[in-house]
Coordinates of C-alpha atoms (C1' of nucleotides) in Angstrom, one line a residue:
Chain A
M1 CA 8.5 -23.1 -10.1
R2 CA 10.8 -20.4 -9.2
H3 CA 12.9 -21.5 -6.3
E4 CA 14.5 -18.1 -5.8
A5 CA 13.3 -17.6 -2.3
G6 CA 12.7 -21.2 -1.6
E7 CA 9.0 -21.0 -2.3
A8 CA 6.9 -21.2 -5.4
G9 CA 3.8 -19.6 -6.7
C10 CA 2.9 -17.0 -9.2
R11 CA 5.4 -15.2 -11.2
T12 CA 7.3 -13.3 -8.6
R13 CA 9.6 -10.4 -8.6
E14 CA 11.8 -11.4 -5.7
V15 CA 15.4 -10.6 -5.0
D16 CA 17.5 -12.5 -7.5
D17 CA 20.0 -15.0 -6.2
L18 CA 23.2 -13.2 -6.6
A19 CA 24.9 -16.4 -7.6
Q20 CA 22.5 -16.9 -10.5
E21 CA 23.0 -15.2 -13.8
H22 CA 19.4 -15.3 -14.8
V23 CA 19.8 -14.6 -18.4
T24 CA 16.9 -13.7 -20.6
V25 CA 15.6 -16.1 -23.2
W26 CA 16.7 -13.6 -25.8
A27 CA 20.2 -13.7 -24.6
R28 CA 20.6 -17.5 -25.0
P29 CA 20.9 -19.0 -28.5
E30 CA 18.1 -21.3 -29.5
R31 CA 20.3 -24.1 -30.6
G32 CA 23.9 -25.3 -30.4
T33 CA 25.6 -26.9 -33.3
R34 CA 26.6 -30.2 -32.0
G35 CA 23.8 -32.6 -31.1
P36 CA 20.9 -34.1 -33.1
A37 CA 18.4 -31.8 -34.8
A38 CA 15.8 -30.6 -32.4
V39 CA 12.3 -31.9 -33.2
H40 CA 10.6 -28.7 -32.2
S41 CA 11.5 -25.0 -31.9
R42 CA 10.8 -22.0 -29.7
A43 CA 8.4 -20.7 -32.2
E44 CA 6.4 -23.9 -32.1
L45 CA 6.5 -23.9 -28.3
T46 CA 5.2 -20.4 -28.3
A47 CA 2.4 -21.0 -30.8
V48 CA 1.1 -24.0 -28.9
A49 CA 1.3 -22.1 -25.6
V50 CA -0.5 -19.1 -27.1
E51 CA -3.2 -21.4 -28.5
L52 CA -3.6 -23.0 -25.2
A53 CA -3.8 -19.7 -23.3
D54 CA -6.3 -18.4 -25.8
R55 CA -8.6 -21.3 -25.3
S56 CA -8.2 -22.1 -21.6
G57 CA -6.6 -19.2 -19.9
L58 CA -3.1 -18.5 -18.7
A59 CA -3.3 -21.1 -16.0
A60 CA -3.6 -23.8 -18.6
V61 CA -0.1 -23.0 -19.8
S62 CA 1.7 -25.4 -17.6
T63 CA 4.8 -27.3 -18.7
R64 CA 2.9 -30.6 -18.7
Q65 CA -0.1 -29.3 -20.7
V66 CA 2.2 -27.6 -23.2
A67 CA 4.2 -30.7 -23.6
R68 CA 1.1 -32.8 -24.1
A69 CA -0.2 -30.4 -26.7
L70 CA 3.2 -30.6 -28.4
G71 CA 3.3 -34.4 -28.3
T72 CA 6.5 -34.5 -26.3
G73 CA 7.7 -35.2 -22.8
Q74 CA 7.5 -32.5 -20.1
A75 CA 11.2 -32.4 -19.4
S76 CA 11.9 -31.9 -23.0
L77 CA 10.6 -28.4 -22.9
Y78 CA 13.6 -27.4 -20.9
R79 CA 15.8 -28.0 -23.9
Y80 CA 14.1 -24.9 -25.5
I81 CA 13.4 -22.7 -22.5
S82 CA 14.9 -22.6 -19.1
S83 CA 11.8 -21.7 -17.1
R84 CA 8.1 -21.2 -17.5
D85 CA 8.7 -17.4 -17.3
D86 CA 10.7 -17.8 -20.5
L87 CA 7.7 -19.2 -22.1
L88 CA 5.6 -16.3 -20.9
D89 CA 8.2 -13.9 -22.3
L90 CA 8.0 -15.7 -25.6
M91 CA 4.2 -15.6 -25.7
T92 CA 4.1 -11.9 -24.8
D93 CA 6.6 -11.0 -27.5
A94 CA 4.7 -13.1 -30.0
V95 CA 1.5 -11.3 -29.5
A96 CA 3.3 -8.0 -29.3
G97 CA 4.2 -8.8 -32.9
E98 CA 0.5 -8.8 -33.7
V99 CA 0.3 -5.0 -33.2
G100 CA 0.6 -3.4 -36.6
L101 CA 3.5 -1.1 -36.7
D102 CA 3.4 -0.2 -40.4
V103 CA 0.8 2.5 -39.7
P104 CA 2.4 5.8 -40.7
L105 CA 2.8 8.4 -37.9
G106 CA 0.8 11.5 -38.2
G107 CA 3.2 13.7 -36.3
D108 CA 1.1 14.5 -33.2
P109 CA 2.5 12.3 -30.3
V110 CA -0.8 12.1 -28.5
E111 CA -2.8 11.1 -31.5
D112 CA -0.2 8.6 -32.6
L113 CA 0.1 7.0 -29.2
V114 CA -3.7 6.8 -28.8
A115 CA -3.9 5.0 -32.2
L116 CA -1.2 2.7 -31.1
A117 CA -2.9 2.1 -27.8
S118 CA -6.1 1.3 -29.6
R119 CA -4.4 -1.3 -31.8
T120 CA -2.8 -2.7 -28.6
K121 CA -6.1 -3.0 -26.9
A122 CA -7.4 -5.1 -29.9
V123 CA -4.6 -7.5 -29.3
H124 CA -5.5 -7.7 -25.6
L125 CA -9.1 -8.5 -26.6
R126 CA -7.9 -11.2 -28.9
H127 CA -5.7 -12.7 -26.2
P128 CA -7.5 -12.3 -22.9
W129 CA -4.6 -13.9 -21.0
L130 CA -2.4 -11.0 -21.9
S131 CA -3.9 -8.8 -19.2
D132 CA -3.0 -11.6 -16.7
V133 CA 0.7 -11.8 -17.5
P134 CA 2.4 -10.1 -14.5
P135 CA 4.3 -7.1 -15.8
E136 CA 7.9 -7.8 -15.5
P137 CA 10.2 -4.9 -16.1
L138 CA 12.4 -4.7 -19.2
R139 CA 12.1 -8.1 -20.6
L140 CA 11.5 -7.1 -24.2
G141 CA 12.0 -9.5 -27.0
P142 CA 12.5 -8.5 -30.6
R143 CA 8.9 -7.7 -31.3
G144 CA 8.6 -5.8 -28.1
L145 CA 11.6 -3.8 -29.1
D146 CA 10.0 -2.9 -32.4
Y147 CA 7.0 -1.8 -30.5
L148 CA 9.0 0.4 -28.2
E149 CA 10.9 1.8 -31.1
Y150 CA 7.6 2.7 -32.8
A151 CA 6.2 4.4 -29.6
L152 CA 9.4 6.4 -29.1
R153 CA 9.4 7.4 -32.7
A154 CA 5.8 8.7 -32.2
M155 CA 7.1 10.7 -29.3
E156 CA 10.0 12.2 -31.1
P157 CA 8.5 15.7 -31.3
A158 CA 7.9 15.8 -27.5
P159 CA 10.5 17.5 -25.4
L160 CA 10.9 14.8 -22.8
S161 CA 13.7 12.8 -21.5
G162 CA 14.2 9.3 -22.6
R163 CA 13.4 7.8 -19.2
I164 CA 10.2 9.7 -19.1
K165 CA 9.2 8.6 -22.5
M166 CA 9.8 5.0 -21.6
E167 CA 7.7 5.4 -18.5
I168 CA 5.0 6.9 -20.6
V169 CA 5.0 3.7 -22.7
A170 CA 4.7 1.5 -19.7
L171 CA 2.0 3.7 -18.3
M172 CA 0.1 3.6 -21.6
N173 CA 0.3 -0.2 -21.6
A174 CA -1.0 -0.4 -18.0
L175 CA -3.9 1.7 -19.1
V176 CA -4.6 -0.4 -22.1
A177 CA -4.5 -3.5 -19.9
Q178 CA -7.0 -2.0 -17.6
F179 CA -9.3 -0.9 -20.4
A180 CA -9.1 -4.4 -21.8
R181 CA -9.9 -5.9 -18.5
T182 CA -13.1 -4.0 -18.0
E183 CA -14.1 -4.5 -21.6
L184 CA -13.6 -8.3 -21.4
Q185 CA -15.3 -8.4 -18.1
T186 CA -18.5 -6.8 -19.3
S187 CA -18.6 -8.7 -22.6
R188 CA -17.6 -12.4 -22.1
G189 CA -18.5 -12.1 -18.5
N190 CA -21.0 -14.3 -16.9
A191 CA -24.0 -12.0 -16.5
S192 CA -25.6 -14.1 -13.7
R193 CA -22.6 -14.1 -11.5
Q194 CA -21.9 -10.4 -12.3
A195 CA -25.4 -9.4 -11.4
A196 CA -25.3 -11.3 -8.2
Q197 CA -22.0 -9.6 -7.2
T198 CA -23.3 -6.2 -8.1
A199 CA -26.5 -6.7 -6.3
H200 CA -24.8 -7.9 -3.2
L201 CA -22.4 -5.0 -3.3
G202 CA -25.2 -2.5 -3.8
E203 CA -27.0 -4.0 -0.9
A204 CA -24.0 -3.8 1.3
A205 CA -23.5 -0.3 0.3
S206 CA -27.0 0.9 1.0
R207 CA -27.0 -0.9 4.3
G208 CA -23.7 0.4 5.6
G209 CA -23.9 4.1 5.0
H210 CA -22.3 4.3 1.6
P211 CA -24.8 6.5 -0.3
H212 CA -22.5 7.4 -3.2
V213 CA -21.7 3.8 -3.9
A214 CA -25.3 2.8 -3.7
A215 CA -26.2 5.7 -6.0
A216 CA -23.5 4.8 -8.5
M217 CA -24.6 1.2 -8.6
A218 CA -28.2 2.2 -9.1
D219 CA -27.3 4.6 -11.8
R220 CA -28.2 3.1 -15.2
T221 CA -27.3 6.3 -17.1
E222 CA -25.1 5.9 -20.0
T223 CA -22.7 8.8 -20.2
D224 CA -22.3 10.2 -23.7
P225 CA -18.5 10.4 -24.1
A226 CA -18.9 13.4 -26.4
Q227 CA -20.3 15.6 -23.7
V228 CA -17.8 14.7 -21.0
P229 CA -15.9 17.9 -20.3
R230 CA -12.2 17.8 -20.9
D231 CA -11.2 18.6 -17.3
L232 CA -13.7 16.6 -15.4
S233 CA -14.9 19.6 -13.4
S234 CA -18.5 20.3 -12.8
R235 CA -20.5 21.3 -15.9
Chain B
M1 CA -5.5 -24.4 -5.9
R2 CA -8.4 -23.4 -7.9
H3 CA -9.8 -26.4 -9.6
E4 CA -12.3 -24.4 -11.7
A5 CA -11.0 -25.5 -15.0
G6 CA -9.2 -28.6 -13.8
E7 CA -5.9 -26.8 -13.7
A8 CA -4.0 -24.8 -11.1
G9 CA -1.6 -21.9 -11.1
C10 CA -1.7 -18.2 -10.5
R11 CA -4.9 -16.5 -9.5
T12 CA -7.1 -17.1 -12.6
R13 CA -10.2 -15.4 -13.9
E14 CA -11.6 -18.5 -15.6
V15 CA -15.2 -19.3 -16.2
D16 CA -16.8 -20.2 -12.9
D17 CA -18.3 -23.6 -12.4
L18 CA -22.0 -23.0 -12.7
A19 CA -22.6 -25.5 -10.0
Q20 CA -20.4 -23.7 -7.5
E21 CA -21.7 -20.8 -5.5
H22 CA -18.3 -19.2 -5.0
V23 CA -19.3 -16.8 -2.3
T24 CA -17.0 -14.1 -1.2
V25 CA -15.2 -14.1 2.2
W26 CA -17.3 -11.1 3.1
A27 CA -20.5 -13.0 2.5
R28 CA -19.7 -15.8 4.9
P29 CA -19.8 -15.2 8.6
E30 CA -16.4 -15.6 10.4
R31 CA -17.7 -18.0 13.0
G32 CA -20.7 -20.1 13.9
T33 CA -22.0 -20.3 17.4
R34 CA -21.8 -23.9 18.2
G35 CA -18.4 -25.3 18.4
P36 CA -15.3 -24.5 20.6
A37 CA -13.8 -21.1 20.5
A38 CA -11.5 -20.5 17.6
V39 CA -7.9 -20.0 18.5
H40 CA -7.2 -17.5 15.8
S41 CA -9.2 -15.1 13.7
R42 CA -9.4 -13.7 10.2
A43 CA -7.8 -10.6 11.4
E44 CA -4.9 -12.5 12.9
L45 CA -4.5 -14.6 9.7
T46 CA -4.5 -11.4 7.7
A47 CA -2.0 -9.6 9.8
V48 CA 0.4 -12.6 9.6
A49 CA 0.0 -12.9 5.9
V50 CA 0.6 -9.2 5.3
E51 CA 3.7 -9.3 7.5
L52 CA 4.9 -12.3 5.5
A53 CA 4.3 -10.6 2.2
D54 CA 5.9 -7.4 3.3
R55 CA 9.1 -9.3 4.2
S56 CA 9.3 -12.0 1.6
G57 CA 7.0 -11.1 -1.2
L58 CA 3.6 -12.4 -2.3
A59 CA 4.8 -15.8 -3.2
A60 CA 5.8 -16.4 0.4
V61 CA 2.1 -16.2 1.3
S62 CA 1.4 -19.9 1.0
T63 CA -1.0 -21.8 3.2
R64 CA 1.8 -23.7 4.8
Q65 CA 4.0 -20.7 5.5
V66 CA 1.1 -18.7 6.9
A67 CA 0.2 -21.7 9.1
R68 CA 3.7 -22.0 10.3
A69 CA 4.0 -18.3 11.1
L70 CA 0.7 -18.7 13.0
G71 CA 1.8 -21.7 14.9
T72 CA -0.9 -24.0 13.6
G73 CA -1.6 -26.7 11.1
Q74 CA -2.0 -26.0 7.4
A75 CA -5.4 -27.5 7.1
S76 CA -6.6 -25.4 10.0
L77 CA -6.5 -22.3 7.9
Y78 CA -9.5 -23.5 6.0
R79 CA -11.6 -23.1 9.1
Y80 CA -11.1 -19.3 8.6
I81 CA -11.0 -19.0 4.8
S82 CA -12.1 -21.2 2.0
S83 CA -9.3 -20.5 -0.4
R84 CA -6.0 -18.7 -0.8
D85 CA -7.8 -16.1 -2.8
D86 CA -9.9 -15.3 0.2
L87 CA -6.7 -14.6 2.0
L88 CA -5.5 -12.3 -0.7
D89 CA -8.9 -10.5 -0.5
L90 CA -8.4 -10.0 3.2
M91 CA -4.9 -8.7 2.8
T92 CA -5.9 -6.3 0.1
D93 CA -8.8 -5.0 2.1
A94 CA -6.6 -4.6 5.2
V95 CA -4.0 -2.4 3.4
A96 CA -6.8 -0.5 1.7
G97 CA -7.7 0.5 5.2
E98 CA -4.3 2.1 5.6
V99 CA -5.3 4.8 3.1
G100 CA -6.4 7.7 5.1
L101 CA -10.0 8.7 4.3
D102 CA -10.4 11.4 6.9
V103 CA -8.8 14.0 4.7
P104 CA -11.5 16.6 3.9
L105 CA -12.4 17.0 0.2
G106 CA -11.6 20.3 -1.4
G107 CA -14.4 20.2 -4.0
D108 CA -12.4 19.8 -7.2
P109 CA -12.7 16.2 -8.3
V110 CA -9.4 16.0 -10.1
E111 CA -7.4 17.5 -7.2
D112 CA -9.1 15.3 -4.6
L113 CA -8.6 12.2 -6.7
V114 CA -5.0 13.1 -7.2
A115 CA -4.5 13.5 -3.5
L116 CA -6.2 10.2 -2.9
A117 CA -4.0 8.5 -5.5
S118 CA -0.9 9.9 -3.9
R119 CA -1.9 8.4 -0.5
T120 CA -2.7 5.2 -2.2
K121 CA 0.7 5.1 -3.8
A122 CA 2.3 5.5 -0.4
V123 CA 0.5 2.3 0.7
H124 CA 1.8 0.5 -2.4
L125 CA 5.3 1.6 -1.5
R126 CA 4.9 0.3 2.0
H127 CA 3.4 -3.0 0.8
P128 CA 5.3 -3.8 -2.5
W129 CA 3.3 -7.1 -3.0
L130 CA 0.2 -5.0 -3.5
S131 CA 1.1 -4.3 -7.1
D132 CA 1.5 -8.1 -7.6
V133 CA -2.0 -9.0 -6.5
P134 CA -3.9 -9.9 -9.6
P135 CA -6.7 -7.4 -10.1
E136 CA -10.0 -9.2 -9.5
P137 CA -13.1 -7.4 -10.4
L138 CA -15.5 -6.3 -7.6
R139 CA -14.3 -8.1 -4.6
L140 CA -14.4 -5.2 -2.2
G141 CA -14.3 -5.7 1.5
P142 CA -15.5 -3.2 4.0
R143 CA -12.4 -1.1 3.8
G144 CA -12.4 -1.2 0.0
L145 CA -16.0 -0.1 0.1
D146 CA -15.1 2.9 2.2
Y147 CA -12.4 3.7 -0.2
L148 CA -14.8 3.5 -3.1
E149 CA -17.3 5.7 -1.3
Y150 CA -14.7 8.3 -0.6
A151 CA -13.6 8.4 -4.3
L152 CA -17.2 8.6 -5.5
R153 CA -17.8 11.4 -3.0
A154 CA -14.8 13.2 -4.5
M155 CA -16.4 12.9 -7.9
E156 CA -19.8 14.0 -6.9
P157 CA -19.6 17.4 -8.7
A158 CA -18.6 15.6 -12.0
P159 CA -21.5 15.0 -14.4
L160 CA -20.7 11.4 -15.1
S161 CA -22.6 8.2 -14.9
G162 CA -22.0 5.9 -12.0
R163 CA -20.5 3.2 -14.2
I164 CA -18.0 5.7 -15.6
K165 CA -17.1 6.9 -12.2
M166 CA -16.3 3.4 -11.0
E167 CA -14.3 2.7 -14.1
I168 CA -12.4 5.9 -13.3
V169 CA -11.5 4.6 -9.9
A170 CA -10.3 1.3 -11.3
L171 CA -8.3 3.2 -13.9
M172 CA -6.8 5.4 -11.3
N173 CA -5.8 2.4 -9.2
A174 CA -4.2 0.8 -12.3
L175 CA -2.2 3.9 -12.8
V176 CA -1.2 4.1 -9.1
A177 CA 0.0 0.5 -9.3
Q178 CA 2.1 1.2 -12.4
F179 CA 3.6 4.3 -10.8
A180 CA 4.4 2.3 -7.7
R181 CA 6.0 -0.5 -9.8
T182 CA 8.4 1.9 -11.5
E183 CA 9.2 3.7 -8.3
L184 CA 9.9 0.5 -6.5
Q185 CA 11.9 -0.9 -9.3
T186 CA 14.2 2.1 -9.5
S187 CA 14.6 2.4 -5.7
R188 CA 15.0 -1.0 -4.1
G189 CA 16.0 -2.5 -7.3
N190 CA 19.3 -4.3 -7.8
A191 CA 21.4 -1.8 -9.5
S192 CA 23.8 -4.3 -10.9
R193 CA 21.2 -6.5 -12.5
Q194 CA 19.3 -3.4 -13.7
A195 CA 22.4 -1.9 -15.3
A196 CA 23.2 -5.2 -17.0
Q197 CA 19.7 -5.4 -18.4
T198 CA 19.7 -1.9 -19.6
A199 CA 23.1 -2.2 -21.2
H200 CA 22.1 -5.4 -22.9
L201 CA 18.9 -3.8 -24.2
G202 CA 20.7 -0.7 -25.4
E203 CA 23.2 -2.8 -27.2
A204 CA 20.5 -4.8 -28.9
A205 CA 18.8 -1.6 -29.8
S206 CA 21.8 0.0 -31.4
R207 CA 22.6 -3.2 -33.2
G208 CA 19.3 -3.9 -34.7
G209 CA 18.2 -0.6 -36.2
H210 CA 16.3 0.9 -33.2
P211 CA 17.7 4.4 -33.1
H212 CA 15.1 5.9 -30.9
V213 CA 15.4 3.1 -28.3
A214 CA 19.1 3.5 -28.3
A215 CA 18.8 7.3 -28.0
A216 CA 16.3 7.0 -25.1
M217 CA 18.5 4.6 -23.3
A218 CA 21.5 6.8 -23.7
D219 CA 19.6 9.9 -22.6
R220 CA 20.7 10.8 -19.1
T221 CA 18.6 14.0 -19.1
E222 CA 16.3 14.5 -16.1
T223 CA 13.1 16.1 -17.3
D224 CA 12.0 18.9 -15.1
P225 CA 8.3 18.1 -14.5
A226 CA 7.5 21.8 -14.2
Q227 CA 8.4 22.5 -17.8
V228 CA 6.6 19.6 -19.3
P229 CA 3.8 21.1 -21.5
R230 CA 0.3 20.1 -20.5
D231 CA -0.7 18.6 -23.8
L232 CA 2.5 16.7 -24.6
S233 CA 2.8 18.4 -28.0
S234 CA 6.1 19.8 -29.3
R235 CA 7.4 22.8 -27.4
Chain C
dA1 C1' 38.5 -42.2 -39.8
dG2 C1' 38.1 -41.9 -35.1
dT3 C1' 37.6 -39.9 -30.8
dA4 C1' 35.6 -36.5 -27.9
dA5 C1' 32.3 -33.0 -27.0
dA6 C1' 28.0 -31.3 -27.2
dT7 C1' 23.2 -31.8 -27.6
dT8 C1' 18.5 -34.2 -27.6
dG9 C1' 14.4 -36.5 -25.7
dC10 C1' 12.7 -38.2 -21.7
dG11 C1' 11.4 -41.2 -17.5
dA12 C1' 11.9 -40.6 -12.8
dA13 C1' 12.2 -38.1 -9.1
dC14 C1' 12.1 -33.8 -5.8
dA15 C1' 10.2 -30.0 -3.5
dC16 C1' 6.7 -27.4 -3.5
dT17 C1' 1.7 -25.8 -4.0
dG18 C1' -3.7 -25.5 -2.8
dA19 C1' -7.4 -28.2 -1.3
dT20 C1' -10.2 -32.3 0.7
dC21 C1' -11.4 -35.9 4.0
dG22 C1' -12.2 -38.0 8.2
dC23 C1' -11.6 -38.2 12.9
dA24 C1' -11.2 -37.0 17.9
dG25 C1' -12.3 -33.5 20.9
dT26 C1' -15.2 -29.4 22.4
dT27 C1' -19.1 -26.5 22.8
dA28 C1' -23.7 -24.6 22.6
dT29 C1' -28.6 -25.5 21.6
dG30 C1' -33.1 -27.9 21.9
Chain D
dC1 C1' -28.6 -35.0 28.2
dA2 C1' -28.4 -36.0 23.6
dT3 C1' -27.7 -34.0 19.3
dA4 C1' -25.9 -30.9 16.1
dA5 C1' -22.3 -27.9 15.0
dC6 C1' -17.9 -26.5 15.1
dT7 C1' -12.5 -26.8 15.7
dG8 C1' -7.8 -28.3 15.0
dC9 C1' -5.2 -31.2 12.3
dG10 C1' -2.6 -35.5 10.3
dA11 C1' -2.8 -37.7 6.1
dT12 C1' -3.6 -37.6 1.5
dC13 C1' -4.5 -36.1 -3.3
dA14 C1' -3.8 -33.8 -7.6
dG15 C1' -1.3 -30.6 -9.6
dT16 C1' 2.8 -27.5 -10.3
dG17 C1' 7.9 -26.1 -11.9
dT18 C1' 12.4 -27.9 -12.0
dT19 C1' 16.6 -31.1 -11.8
dC20 C1' 19.1 -35.3 -12.8
dG21 C1' 21.0 -39.0 -15.2
dC22 C1' 21.0 -41.8 -19.1
dA23 C1' 21.0 -43.7 -23.9
dA24 C1' 21.1 -42.1 -28.4
dT25 C1' 22.7 -39.0 -31.9
dT26 C1' 25.2 -35.6 -34.3
dT27 C1' 28.9 -32.4 -35.0
dA28 C1' 33.7 -30.8 -34.4
dC29 C1' 38.5 -31.6 -33.8
dT30 C1' 42.3 -34.2 -34.2

DNA sequence: AGTAAATTGCGAACACTGATCGCAGTTATG
DNA sequence: CATAACTGCGATCAGTGTTCGCAATTTACT
């Protein structure tokens, strides 16, 4: 695990050791020229890791399990990557490449971005672990760079600064992740446990003076998206 | 760690073992009546954990470190909570209580929600680890319930279904988290490392046929928020 | 050709992590 | 007063990411 602050755990965003360079995977070359030919490759590592995550969740992507699925020793992985985070970067970039970028732009930034977001959400649904990858800033690989380029191209007509445009992309992706989360949760998600949770929450709400929560939980109405007013105000 | 799928790691959202009840912290009572008085309390645990996270990040909140900061044994923590996730729930609920909910509502859902979001963002800035807590669905404690109640009250005039309103709250919080992330990243954030990353990215962009990315990175313009058109279209 | 440098796979270890078990001691209830 | 419940906690387990050193292998530079 990351020993940056002397402790381990989930992917952290701590202060970097100033002594450490901490280069990205994309900065280091995959192979030198000297030694024997490598048996595997970063692409193979990535494919196996993605497969593993698709089947068993992001937590299943441990160095040992990936190594086993690859048929190699655990320590051997570190010949291809220098940390588990590198592997996450590779995985993220790989699935970013699954978003189709050959769709021609229509010219309206909003419409084009919405279409891109929709295709991105599809990728999230296909790779549920993607919503669980902690959002690290600015760790784009080649595919992610293509993605960003496409999004910025879509926003070309908009009179906004570059920084704002990039923040918009990040924002859009956060929204996509959230949408994907709720969609996954309602679909694949354990109706029994869900109902129990909801019931318990509703009960707690009605018991403790939270009438609006109780009402919202009891509301079985399906809102027709077409009749939702644009500005959310009352009728 | 969670042994749900036989593996450990970051806070996962795997399939629950059907044999396991997996009750929330809020469902279990803090203390029984029989034994000797407990030396500490959930509130004390929570306070120490929040303090620890504020200073050293979410990864520093390990059972051992919390126990040490509390002056007790590691295994003793499990008398108050049944998993580390419980502790995260407690922490989240505690800081949710820091959002002021005594601000009177104006009546316009959008305005009121924006104000609430702004106050929520302030809490995120005060507790940077909050953006790192993996968003688990529907694990509200009492404070979170109050928060939800307030938000739903703000949306009372809006003709939307309860489900949609709750999704809106989740969406808003995802947005707040994203805003907090970028804000934290640009403020507290390691100018040297950041500049290096940006430069490296810009170079890669200009080298590999990503003109829009290169242009956006080079753009030092500060967009005046006042003159951004409402619909993002061209001028 | 021959030497030196670089690289590979990997077993073994290290420093962590969350969680469980069992036990002595303490308290309230029947 | 006995029994049941609870506490604190040392020891331990299974799992994690990462490092080190070593034999083997391949390339590059004399």
